[in-house]
Short mmCIF file of C-alpha atoms (C1' of nucleotides) in Angstrom, two decimals:
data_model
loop_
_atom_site.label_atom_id
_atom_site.label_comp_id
_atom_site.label_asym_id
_atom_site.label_seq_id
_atom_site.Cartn_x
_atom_site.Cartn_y
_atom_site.Cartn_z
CA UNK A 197 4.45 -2.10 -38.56
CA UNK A 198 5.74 -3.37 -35.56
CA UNK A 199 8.90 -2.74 -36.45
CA UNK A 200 8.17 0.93 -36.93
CA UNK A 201 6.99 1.51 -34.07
CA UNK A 202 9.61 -0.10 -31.38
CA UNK A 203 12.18 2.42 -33.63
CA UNK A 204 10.05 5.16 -33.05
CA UNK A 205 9.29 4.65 -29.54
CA UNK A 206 12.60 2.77 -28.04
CA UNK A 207 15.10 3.85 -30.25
CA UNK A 208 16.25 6.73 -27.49
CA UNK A 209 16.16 3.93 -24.82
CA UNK A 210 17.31 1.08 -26.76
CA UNK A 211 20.80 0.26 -28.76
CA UNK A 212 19.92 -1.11 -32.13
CA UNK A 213 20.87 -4.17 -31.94
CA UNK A 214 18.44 -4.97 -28.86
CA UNK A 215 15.84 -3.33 -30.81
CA UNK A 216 16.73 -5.71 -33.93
CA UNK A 217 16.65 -8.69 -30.85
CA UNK A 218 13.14 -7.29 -29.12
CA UNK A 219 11.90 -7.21 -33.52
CA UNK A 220 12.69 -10.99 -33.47
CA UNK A 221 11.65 -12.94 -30.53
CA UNK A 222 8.65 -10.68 -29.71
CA UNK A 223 5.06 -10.75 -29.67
CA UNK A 224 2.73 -8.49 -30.80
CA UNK A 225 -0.61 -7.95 -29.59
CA UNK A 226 -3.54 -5.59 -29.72
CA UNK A 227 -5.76 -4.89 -26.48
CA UNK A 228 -9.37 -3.77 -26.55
CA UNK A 229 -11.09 -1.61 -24.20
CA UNK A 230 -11.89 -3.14 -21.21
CA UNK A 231 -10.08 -6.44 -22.12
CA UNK A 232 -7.78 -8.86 -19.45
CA UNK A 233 -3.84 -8.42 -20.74
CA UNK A 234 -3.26 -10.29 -17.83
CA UNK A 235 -3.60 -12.34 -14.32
CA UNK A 236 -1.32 -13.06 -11.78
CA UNK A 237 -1.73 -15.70 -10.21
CA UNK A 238 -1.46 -17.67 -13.46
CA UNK A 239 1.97 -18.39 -14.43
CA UNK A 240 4.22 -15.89 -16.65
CA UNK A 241 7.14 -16.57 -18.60
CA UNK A 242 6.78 -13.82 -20.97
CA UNK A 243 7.19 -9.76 -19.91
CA UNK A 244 4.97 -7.22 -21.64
CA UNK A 245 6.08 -4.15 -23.02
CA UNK A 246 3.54 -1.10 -24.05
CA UNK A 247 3.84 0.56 -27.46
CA UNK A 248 0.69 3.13 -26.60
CA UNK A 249 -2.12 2.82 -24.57
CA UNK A 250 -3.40 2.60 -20.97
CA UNK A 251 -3.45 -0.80 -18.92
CA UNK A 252 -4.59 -0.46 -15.43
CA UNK A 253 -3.17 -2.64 -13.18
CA UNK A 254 -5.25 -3.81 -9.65
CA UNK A 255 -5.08 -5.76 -6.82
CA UNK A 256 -7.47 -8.64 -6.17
CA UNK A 257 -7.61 -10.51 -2.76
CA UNK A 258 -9.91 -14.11 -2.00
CA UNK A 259 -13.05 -12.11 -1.53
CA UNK A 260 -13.18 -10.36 -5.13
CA UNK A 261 -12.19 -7.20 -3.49
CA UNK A 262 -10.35 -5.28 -5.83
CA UNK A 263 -7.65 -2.16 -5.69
CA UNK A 264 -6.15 -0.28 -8.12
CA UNK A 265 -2.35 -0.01 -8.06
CA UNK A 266 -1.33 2.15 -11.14
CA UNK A 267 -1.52 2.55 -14.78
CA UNK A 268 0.93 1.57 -17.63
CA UNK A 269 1.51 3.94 -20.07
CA UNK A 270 3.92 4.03 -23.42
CA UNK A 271 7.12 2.54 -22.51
CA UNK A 272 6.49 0.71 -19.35
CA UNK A 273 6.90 -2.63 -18.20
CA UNK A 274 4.95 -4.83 -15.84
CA UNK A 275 7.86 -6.48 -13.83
CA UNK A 276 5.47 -7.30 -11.22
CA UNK A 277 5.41 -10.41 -13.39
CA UNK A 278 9.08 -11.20 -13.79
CA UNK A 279 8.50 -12.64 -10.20
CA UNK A 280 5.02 -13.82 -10.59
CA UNK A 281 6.58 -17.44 -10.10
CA UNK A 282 7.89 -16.31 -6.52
CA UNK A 283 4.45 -14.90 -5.30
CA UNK A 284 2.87 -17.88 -3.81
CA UNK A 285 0.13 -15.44 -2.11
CA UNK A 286 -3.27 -16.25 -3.05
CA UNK A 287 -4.15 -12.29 -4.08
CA UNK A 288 -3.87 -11.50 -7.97
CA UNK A 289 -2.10 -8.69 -9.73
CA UNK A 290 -4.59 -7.78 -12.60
CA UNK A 291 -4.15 -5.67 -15.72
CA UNK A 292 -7.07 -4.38 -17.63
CA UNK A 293 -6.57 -1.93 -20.69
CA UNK A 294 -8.31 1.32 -19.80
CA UNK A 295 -8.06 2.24 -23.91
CA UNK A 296 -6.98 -0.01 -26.79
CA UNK A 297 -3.60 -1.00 -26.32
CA UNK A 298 -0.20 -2.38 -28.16
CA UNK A 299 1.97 -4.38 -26.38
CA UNK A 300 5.24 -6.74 -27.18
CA UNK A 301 5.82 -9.72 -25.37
CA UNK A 302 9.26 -11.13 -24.57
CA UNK A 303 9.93 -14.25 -23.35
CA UNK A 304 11.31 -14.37 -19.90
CA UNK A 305 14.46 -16.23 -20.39
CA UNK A 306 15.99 -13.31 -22.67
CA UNK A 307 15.16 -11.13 -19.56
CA UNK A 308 18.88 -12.27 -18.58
CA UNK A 309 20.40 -12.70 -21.48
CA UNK A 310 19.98 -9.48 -22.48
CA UNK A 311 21.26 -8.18 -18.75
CA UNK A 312 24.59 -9.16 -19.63
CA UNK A 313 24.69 -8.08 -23.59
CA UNK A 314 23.20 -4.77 -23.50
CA UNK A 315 24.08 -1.70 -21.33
CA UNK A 316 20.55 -0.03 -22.11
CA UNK A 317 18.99 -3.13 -21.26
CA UNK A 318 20.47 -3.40 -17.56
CA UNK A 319 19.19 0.43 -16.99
CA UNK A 320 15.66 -0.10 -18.22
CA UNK A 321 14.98 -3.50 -15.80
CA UNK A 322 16.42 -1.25 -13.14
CA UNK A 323 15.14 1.57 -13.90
CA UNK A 324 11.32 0.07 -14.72
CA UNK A 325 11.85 -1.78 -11.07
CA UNK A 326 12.57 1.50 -9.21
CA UNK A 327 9.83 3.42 -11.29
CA UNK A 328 7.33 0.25 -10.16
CA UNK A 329 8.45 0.14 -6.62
CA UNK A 330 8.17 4.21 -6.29
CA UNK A 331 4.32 4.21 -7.70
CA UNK A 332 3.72 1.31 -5.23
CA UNK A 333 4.65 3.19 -2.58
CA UNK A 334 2.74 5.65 -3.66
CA UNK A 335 -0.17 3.38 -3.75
CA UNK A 336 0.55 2.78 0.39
CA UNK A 337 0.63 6.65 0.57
CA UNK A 338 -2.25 6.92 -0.90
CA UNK A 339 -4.27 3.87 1.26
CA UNK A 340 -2.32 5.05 4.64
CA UNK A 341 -2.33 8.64 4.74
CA UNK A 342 -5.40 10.16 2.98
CA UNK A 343 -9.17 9.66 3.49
CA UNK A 344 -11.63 8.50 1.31
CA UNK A 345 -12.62 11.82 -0.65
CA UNK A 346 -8.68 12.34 -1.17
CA UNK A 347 -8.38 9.02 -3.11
CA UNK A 348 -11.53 9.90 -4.90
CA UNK A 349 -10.47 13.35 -5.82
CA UNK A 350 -6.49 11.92 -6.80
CA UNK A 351 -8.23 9.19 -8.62
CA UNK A 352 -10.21 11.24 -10.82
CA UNK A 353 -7.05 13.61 -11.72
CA UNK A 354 -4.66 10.53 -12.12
CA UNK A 355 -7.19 9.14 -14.83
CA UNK A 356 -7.58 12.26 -16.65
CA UNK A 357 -3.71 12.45 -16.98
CA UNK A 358 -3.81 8.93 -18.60
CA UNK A 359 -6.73 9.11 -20.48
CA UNK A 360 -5.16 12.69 -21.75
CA UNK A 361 -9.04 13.15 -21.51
CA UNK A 362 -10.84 15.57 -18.74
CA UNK A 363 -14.11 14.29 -19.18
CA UNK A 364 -14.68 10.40 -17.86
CA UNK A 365 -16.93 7.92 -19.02
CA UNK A 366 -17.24 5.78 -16.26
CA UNK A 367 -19.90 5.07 -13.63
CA UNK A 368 -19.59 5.50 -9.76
CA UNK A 369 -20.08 1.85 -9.37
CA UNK A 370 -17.00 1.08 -11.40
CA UNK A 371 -15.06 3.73 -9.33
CA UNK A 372 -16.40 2.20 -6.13
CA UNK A 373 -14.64 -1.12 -7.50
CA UNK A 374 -11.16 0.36 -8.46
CA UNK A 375 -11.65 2.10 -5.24
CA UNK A 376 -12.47 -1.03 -3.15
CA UNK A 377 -15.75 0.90 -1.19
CA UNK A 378 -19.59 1.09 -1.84
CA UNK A 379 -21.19 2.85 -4.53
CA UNK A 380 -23.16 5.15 -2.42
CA UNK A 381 -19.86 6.83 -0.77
CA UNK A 382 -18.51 7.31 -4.32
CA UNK A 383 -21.85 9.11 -5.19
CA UNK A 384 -22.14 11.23 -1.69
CA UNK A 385 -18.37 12.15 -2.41
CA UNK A 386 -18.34 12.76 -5.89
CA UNK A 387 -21.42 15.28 -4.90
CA UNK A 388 -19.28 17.07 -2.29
CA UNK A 389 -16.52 17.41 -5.33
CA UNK A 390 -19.17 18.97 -7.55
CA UNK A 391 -20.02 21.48 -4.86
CA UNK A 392 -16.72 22.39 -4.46
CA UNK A 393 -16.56 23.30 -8.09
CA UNK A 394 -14.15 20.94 -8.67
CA UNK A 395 -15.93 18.34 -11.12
CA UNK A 396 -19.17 18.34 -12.54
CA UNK A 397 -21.73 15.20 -12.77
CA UNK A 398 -23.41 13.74 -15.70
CA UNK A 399 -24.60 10.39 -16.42
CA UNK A 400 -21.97 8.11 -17.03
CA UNK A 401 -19.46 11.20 -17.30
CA UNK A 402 -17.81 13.19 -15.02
CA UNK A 403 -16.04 16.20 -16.31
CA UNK A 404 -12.51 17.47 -14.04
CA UNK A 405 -12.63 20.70 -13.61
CA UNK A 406 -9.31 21.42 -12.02
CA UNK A 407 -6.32 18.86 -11.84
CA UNK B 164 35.56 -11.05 10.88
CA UNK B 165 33.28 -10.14 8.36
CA UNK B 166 34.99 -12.03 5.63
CA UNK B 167 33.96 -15.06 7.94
CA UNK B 168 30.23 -13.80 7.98
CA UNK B 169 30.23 -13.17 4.28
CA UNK B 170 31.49 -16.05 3.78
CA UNK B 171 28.99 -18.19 6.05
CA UNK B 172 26.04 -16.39 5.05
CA UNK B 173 26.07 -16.34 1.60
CA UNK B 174 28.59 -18.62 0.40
CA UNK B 175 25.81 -20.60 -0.76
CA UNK B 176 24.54 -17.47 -2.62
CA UNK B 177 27.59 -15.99 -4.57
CA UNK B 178 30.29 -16.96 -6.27
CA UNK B 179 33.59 -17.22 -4.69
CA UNK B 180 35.63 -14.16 -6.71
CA UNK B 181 31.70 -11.82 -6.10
CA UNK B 182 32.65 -12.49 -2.49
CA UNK B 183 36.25 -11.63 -2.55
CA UNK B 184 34.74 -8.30 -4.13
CA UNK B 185 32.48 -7.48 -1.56
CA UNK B 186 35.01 -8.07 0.99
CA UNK B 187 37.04 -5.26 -0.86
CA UNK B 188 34.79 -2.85 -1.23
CA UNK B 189 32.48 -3.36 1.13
CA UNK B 190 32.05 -1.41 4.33
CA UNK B 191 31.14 -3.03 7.14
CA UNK B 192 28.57 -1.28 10.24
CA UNK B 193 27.64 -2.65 13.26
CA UNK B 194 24.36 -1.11 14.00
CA UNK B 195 22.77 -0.28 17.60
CA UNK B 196 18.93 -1.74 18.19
CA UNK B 197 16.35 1.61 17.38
CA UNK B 198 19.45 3.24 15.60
CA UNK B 199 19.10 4.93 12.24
CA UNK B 200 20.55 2.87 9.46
CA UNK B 201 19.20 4.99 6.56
CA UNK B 202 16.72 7.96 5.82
CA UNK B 203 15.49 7.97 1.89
CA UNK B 204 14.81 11.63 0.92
CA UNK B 205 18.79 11.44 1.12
CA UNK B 206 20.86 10.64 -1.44
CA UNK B 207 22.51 7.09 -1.57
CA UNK B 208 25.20 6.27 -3.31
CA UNK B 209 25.70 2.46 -1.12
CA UNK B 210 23.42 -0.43 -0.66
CA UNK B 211 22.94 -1.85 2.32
CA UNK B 212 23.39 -6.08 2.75
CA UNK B 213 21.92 -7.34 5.67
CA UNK B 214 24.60 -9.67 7.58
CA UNK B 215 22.05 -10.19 10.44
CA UNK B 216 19.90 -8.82 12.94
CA UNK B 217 16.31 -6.86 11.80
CA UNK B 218 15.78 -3.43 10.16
CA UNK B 219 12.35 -2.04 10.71
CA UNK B 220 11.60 -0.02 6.76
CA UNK B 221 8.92 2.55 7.20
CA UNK B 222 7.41 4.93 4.84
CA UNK B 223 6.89 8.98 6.39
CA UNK B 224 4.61 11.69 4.93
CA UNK B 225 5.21 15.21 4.86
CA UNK B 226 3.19 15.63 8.43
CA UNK B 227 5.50 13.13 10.16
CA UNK B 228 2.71 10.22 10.09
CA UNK B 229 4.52 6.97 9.60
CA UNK B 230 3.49 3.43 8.31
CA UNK B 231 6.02 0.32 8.84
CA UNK B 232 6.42 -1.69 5.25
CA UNK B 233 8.18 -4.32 6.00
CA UNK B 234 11.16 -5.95 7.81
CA UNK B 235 14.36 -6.54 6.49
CA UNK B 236 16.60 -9.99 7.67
CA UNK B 237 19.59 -11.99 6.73
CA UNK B 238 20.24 -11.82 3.29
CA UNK B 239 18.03 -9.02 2.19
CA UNK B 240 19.15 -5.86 0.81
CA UNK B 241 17.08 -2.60 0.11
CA UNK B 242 16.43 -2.31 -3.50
CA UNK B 243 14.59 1.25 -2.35
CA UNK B 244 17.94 2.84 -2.21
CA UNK B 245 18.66 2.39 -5.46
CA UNK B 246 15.87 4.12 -7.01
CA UNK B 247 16.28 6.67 -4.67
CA UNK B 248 17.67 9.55 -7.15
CA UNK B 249 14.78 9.12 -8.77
CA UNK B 250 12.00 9.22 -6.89
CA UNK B 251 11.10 13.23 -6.48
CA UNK B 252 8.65 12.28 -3.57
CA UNK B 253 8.65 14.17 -0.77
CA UNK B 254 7.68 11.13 1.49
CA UNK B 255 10.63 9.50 3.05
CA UNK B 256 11.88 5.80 3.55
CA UNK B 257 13.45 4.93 7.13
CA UNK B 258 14.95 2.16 7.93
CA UNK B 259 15.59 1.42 12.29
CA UNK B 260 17.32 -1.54 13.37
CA UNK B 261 14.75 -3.37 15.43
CA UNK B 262 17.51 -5.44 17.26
CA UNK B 263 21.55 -5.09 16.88
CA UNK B 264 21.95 -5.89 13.29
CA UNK B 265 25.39 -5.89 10.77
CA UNK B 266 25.43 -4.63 7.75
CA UNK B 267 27.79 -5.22 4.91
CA UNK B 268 27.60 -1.47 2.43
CA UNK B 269 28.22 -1.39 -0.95
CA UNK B 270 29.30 1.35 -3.56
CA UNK B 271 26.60 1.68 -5.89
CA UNK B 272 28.73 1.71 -8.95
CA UNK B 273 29.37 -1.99 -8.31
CA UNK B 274 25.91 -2.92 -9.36
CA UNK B 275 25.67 -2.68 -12.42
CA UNK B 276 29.41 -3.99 -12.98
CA UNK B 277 28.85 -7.00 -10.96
CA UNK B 278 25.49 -7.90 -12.98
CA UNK B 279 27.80 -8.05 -15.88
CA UNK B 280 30.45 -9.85 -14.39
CA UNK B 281 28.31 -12.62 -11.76
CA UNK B 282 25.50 -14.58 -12.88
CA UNK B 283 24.81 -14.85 -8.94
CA UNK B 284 24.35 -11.20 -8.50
CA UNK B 285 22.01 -10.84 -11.25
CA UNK B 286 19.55 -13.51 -10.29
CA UNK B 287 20.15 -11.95 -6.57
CA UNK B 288 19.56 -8.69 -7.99
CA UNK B 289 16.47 -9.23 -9.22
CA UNK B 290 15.08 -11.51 -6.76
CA UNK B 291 15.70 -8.90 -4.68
CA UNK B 292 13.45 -6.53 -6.52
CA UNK B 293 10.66 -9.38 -6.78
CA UNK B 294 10.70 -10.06 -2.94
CA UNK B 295 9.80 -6.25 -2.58
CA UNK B 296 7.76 -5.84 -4.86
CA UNK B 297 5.63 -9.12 -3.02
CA UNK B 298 6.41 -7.22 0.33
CA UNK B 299 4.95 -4.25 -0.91
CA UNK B 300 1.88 -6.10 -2.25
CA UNK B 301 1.37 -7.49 0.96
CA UNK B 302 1.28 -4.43 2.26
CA UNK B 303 -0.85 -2.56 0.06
CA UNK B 304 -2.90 -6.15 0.72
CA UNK B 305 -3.18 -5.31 4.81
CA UNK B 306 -4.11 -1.23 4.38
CA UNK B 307 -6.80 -2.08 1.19
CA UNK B 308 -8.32 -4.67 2.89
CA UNK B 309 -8.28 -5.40 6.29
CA UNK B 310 -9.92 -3.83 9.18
CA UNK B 311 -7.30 -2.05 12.35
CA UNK B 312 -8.18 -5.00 14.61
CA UNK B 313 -6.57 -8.13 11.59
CA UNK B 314 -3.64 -5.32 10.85
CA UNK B 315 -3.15 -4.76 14.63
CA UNK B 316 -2.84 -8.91 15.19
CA UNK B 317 -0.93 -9.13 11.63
CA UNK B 318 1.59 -6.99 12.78
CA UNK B 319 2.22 -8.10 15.94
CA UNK B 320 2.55 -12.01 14.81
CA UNK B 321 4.72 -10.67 12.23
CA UNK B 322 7.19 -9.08 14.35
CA UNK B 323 7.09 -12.26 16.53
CA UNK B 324 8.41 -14.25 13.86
CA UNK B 325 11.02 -11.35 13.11
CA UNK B 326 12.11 -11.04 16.86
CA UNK B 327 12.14 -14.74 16.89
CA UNK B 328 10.35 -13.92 20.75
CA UNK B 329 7.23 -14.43 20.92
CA UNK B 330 6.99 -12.11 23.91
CA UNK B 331 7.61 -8.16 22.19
CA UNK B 332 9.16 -5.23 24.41
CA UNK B 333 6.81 -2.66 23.04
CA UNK B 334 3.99 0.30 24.31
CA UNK B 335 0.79 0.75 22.68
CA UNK B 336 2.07 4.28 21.87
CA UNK B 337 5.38 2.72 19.64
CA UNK B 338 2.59 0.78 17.65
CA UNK B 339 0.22 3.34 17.41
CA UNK B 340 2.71 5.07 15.83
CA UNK B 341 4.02 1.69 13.13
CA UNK B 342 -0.06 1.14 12.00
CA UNK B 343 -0.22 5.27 11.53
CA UNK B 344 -3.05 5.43 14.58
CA UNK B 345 -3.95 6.28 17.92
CA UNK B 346 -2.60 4.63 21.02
CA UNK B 347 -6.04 4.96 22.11
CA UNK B 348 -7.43 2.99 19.30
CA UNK B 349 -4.69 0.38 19.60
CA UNK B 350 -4.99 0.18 23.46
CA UNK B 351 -8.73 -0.46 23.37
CA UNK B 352 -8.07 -3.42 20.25
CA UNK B 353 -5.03 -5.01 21.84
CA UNK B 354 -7.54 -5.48 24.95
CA UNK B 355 -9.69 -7.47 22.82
CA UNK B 356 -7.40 -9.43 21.00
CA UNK B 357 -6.30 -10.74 24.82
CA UNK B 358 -10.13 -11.28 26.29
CA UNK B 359 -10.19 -13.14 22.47
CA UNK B 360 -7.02 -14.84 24.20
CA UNK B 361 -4.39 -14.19 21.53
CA UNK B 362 -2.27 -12.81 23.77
CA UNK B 363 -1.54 -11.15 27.18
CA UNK B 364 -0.78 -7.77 27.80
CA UNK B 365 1.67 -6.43 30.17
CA UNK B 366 3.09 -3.52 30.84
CA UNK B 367 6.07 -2.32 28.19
CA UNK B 368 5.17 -6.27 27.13
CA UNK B 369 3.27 -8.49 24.97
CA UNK B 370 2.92 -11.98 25.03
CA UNK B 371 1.37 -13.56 21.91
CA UNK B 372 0.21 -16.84 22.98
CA UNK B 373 -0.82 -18.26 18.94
CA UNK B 374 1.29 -17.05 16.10
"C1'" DT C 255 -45.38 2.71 -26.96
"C1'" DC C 256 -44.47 0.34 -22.48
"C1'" DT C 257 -41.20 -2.25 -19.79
"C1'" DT C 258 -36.88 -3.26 -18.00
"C1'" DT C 259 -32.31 -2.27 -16.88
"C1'" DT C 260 -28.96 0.75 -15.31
"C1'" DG C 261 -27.32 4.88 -13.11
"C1'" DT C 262 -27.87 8.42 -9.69
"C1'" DG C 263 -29.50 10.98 -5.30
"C1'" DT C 264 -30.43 10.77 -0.68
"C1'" DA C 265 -32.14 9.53 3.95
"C1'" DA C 266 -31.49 6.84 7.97
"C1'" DC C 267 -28.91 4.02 10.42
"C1'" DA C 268 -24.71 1.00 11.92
"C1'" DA C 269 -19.96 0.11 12.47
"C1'" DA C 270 -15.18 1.48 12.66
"C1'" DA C 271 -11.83 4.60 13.79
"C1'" DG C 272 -10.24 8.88 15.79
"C1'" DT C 273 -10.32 12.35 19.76
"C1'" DT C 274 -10.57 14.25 24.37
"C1'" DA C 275 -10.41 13.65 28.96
"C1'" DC C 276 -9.22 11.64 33.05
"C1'" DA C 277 -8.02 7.92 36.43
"C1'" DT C 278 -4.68 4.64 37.75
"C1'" DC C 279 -0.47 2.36 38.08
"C1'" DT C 280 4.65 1.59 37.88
"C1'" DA C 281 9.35 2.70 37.55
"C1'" DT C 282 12.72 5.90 38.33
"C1'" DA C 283 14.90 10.10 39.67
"C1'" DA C 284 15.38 13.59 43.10
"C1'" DT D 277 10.25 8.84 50.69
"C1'" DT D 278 8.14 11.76 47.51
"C1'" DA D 279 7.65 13.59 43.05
"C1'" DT D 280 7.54 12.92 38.28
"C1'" DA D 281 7.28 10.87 33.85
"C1'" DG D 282 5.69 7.25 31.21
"C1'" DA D 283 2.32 3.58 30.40
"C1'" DT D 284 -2.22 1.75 30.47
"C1'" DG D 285 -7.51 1.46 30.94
"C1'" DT D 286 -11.73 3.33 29.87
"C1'" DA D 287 -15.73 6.42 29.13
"C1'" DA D 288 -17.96 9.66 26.16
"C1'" DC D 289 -18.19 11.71 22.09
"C1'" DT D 290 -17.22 12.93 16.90
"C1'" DT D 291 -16.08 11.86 12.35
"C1'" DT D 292 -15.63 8.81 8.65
"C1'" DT D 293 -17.02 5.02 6.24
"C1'" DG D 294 -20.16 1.31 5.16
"C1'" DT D 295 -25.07 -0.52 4.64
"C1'" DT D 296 -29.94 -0.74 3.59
"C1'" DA D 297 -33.66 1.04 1.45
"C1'" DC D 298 -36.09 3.49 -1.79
"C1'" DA D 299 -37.26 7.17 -5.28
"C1'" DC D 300 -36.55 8.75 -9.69
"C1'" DA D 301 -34.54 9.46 -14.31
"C1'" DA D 302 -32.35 8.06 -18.57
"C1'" DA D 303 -31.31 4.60 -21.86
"C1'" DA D 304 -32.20 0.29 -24.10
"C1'" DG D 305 -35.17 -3.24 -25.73
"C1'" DA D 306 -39.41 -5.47 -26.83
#
DNA sequence: TCTTTTGTGTAACAAAAGTTACATCTATAA
DNA sequence: TTATAGATGTAACTTTTGTTACACAAAAGA
């Protein structure tokens, strides 16, 4: 089962044999809706990789203020938490899945093992690094250069794309959270959106018109 | 000259023969304080290792609004630049020496021999990645949650402790320009933070008096 | 059914940040 | 010396965002 599924998924990325490796010493694990995949903070010596799903991944500071970062699709890594020892910061990195979700867990220590054995290997750390570091810096695009309506409006569309879904069943509190601002600016935005034709309202739904 | 500073800087750091390399390859640049070092957008086929001195690494939109990241030092390198084929952004990454800095450049190819070949390079490799990734938290951390006045005092502590001076040679306009505002906004908070007495304002000058 | 919880809409106000305008002041060049 | 450019201080105003308060509607539960 497993099995199947790293070959069908990783076998373009992957040489066999890692594959054959990743089959052995990994962990699989199925993710709810909704449920914690994991907290920063807390110590890590195991890296996840997705099968299928969506985790979102946030940003929590002392005060329970909270900020979305990005989402993990098919294929990605988290290697936020490769360093998660390093951080001493008091903030939190948090992953949440946004649908059910498959992941594999490998233990840390093969993390350089595997650096030196297998060519694929060295491209996909690398690689999943630079693809991390470029959506971060998205994320301080995002939070420096655009207002408030903006981020709502690129939230909304970024969601859609992950959810491969154009109608959203969420609430404007819980988009006030990801969004780290009040509930009644999400609602007095979302409004303006829907008068610009570009969404439409419904309890706990919005539909995306455009994106 | 710069085998000496190789040598005494990170000696402790790499191997002996992974030194002899990067004195062979390497190319070494003496850079002026407020020059250029390197403009993302561009291709990069080098990374940059920081002998000494202070790069300033900024992030610029598409309107020419800018937002400082971080600060590079001793030691550090710019894992940015490798990703840099990659990401299709239009936004740029800048790097500006802040004082008179060396820098040791090397090929690009190298890296992925040399994390192969060194154990040394690998674990500097990646901690490289993990201190920017943190960096970049930190700085998601400072536009998500605090308010202009905390980023306007965080920044200017922060560069204290970069300059190693804890009086800056700066205008209001230069740091308007770093916290992507108005020198009019940062004139009126920096006269605060000094009747607050956290520092003392003077002209093309700031003291910070607690850091 | 009636009650309670949750989600949404909106007004009124407060705080933060951005903008325009202008007055000084200082260093430097002519 | 005088003129000019750059730097700072500050008032007045606008826009954006955040807060408080309350009405109402839909869903869930008793």
């Amino acid at each position: 089962m497993i099995q199947e599924k790293l070959k069908e998924y990783f076998s373009v990325v992957f040489e066999e044999d890692l594959i054959q490796e990743i089959i052995e010493v990994g962990t699989y694990k199925k993710v709810k809706e909704n449920e914690l995949l994991l907290d920063l903070g807390d110590k890590f010596d195991k890296i996840p990789l997705m099968l299928n799903g969506a985790i979102k991944i946030s940003r929590e500071d002392d005060n329970g203020d909270e900020i979305v970062l990005y989402f993990l699709e098919r294929g990605d890594t988290c290697t936020i938490t490769f360093g998660s020892g390093l951080t001493s910061s008091k903030s939190k990195v948090r992953g949440v899945a946004e649908k059910d979700s498959e992941v594999v867990f490998i233990p840390i220590h093969k993390l350089e093992e595997w650096l030196v054995k297998y060519k694929s290997w060295r491209n996909f750390v690398i690689d999943s690094y630079n693809i991390r570091l470029s959506e971060m810096l998205e994320a301080i695009d995002t939070l420096a250069f655009m207002k408030m309506d903006q981020r709502l409006y690129k939230y909304l569309t970024d969601k859609v794309k992950i959810m491969r879904d154009s109608t959203l069943n969420t609430t404007h509190q819980k988009i006030a959270q990801d969004l780290n601002t009040s509930r009644v600016v999400v609602s007095r935005l979302l409004k303006q959106l829907e008068n610009e034709g570009k969404i439409k309202l419904h309890r706990n739904k919005i539909e995306v018109l455009e994106f």
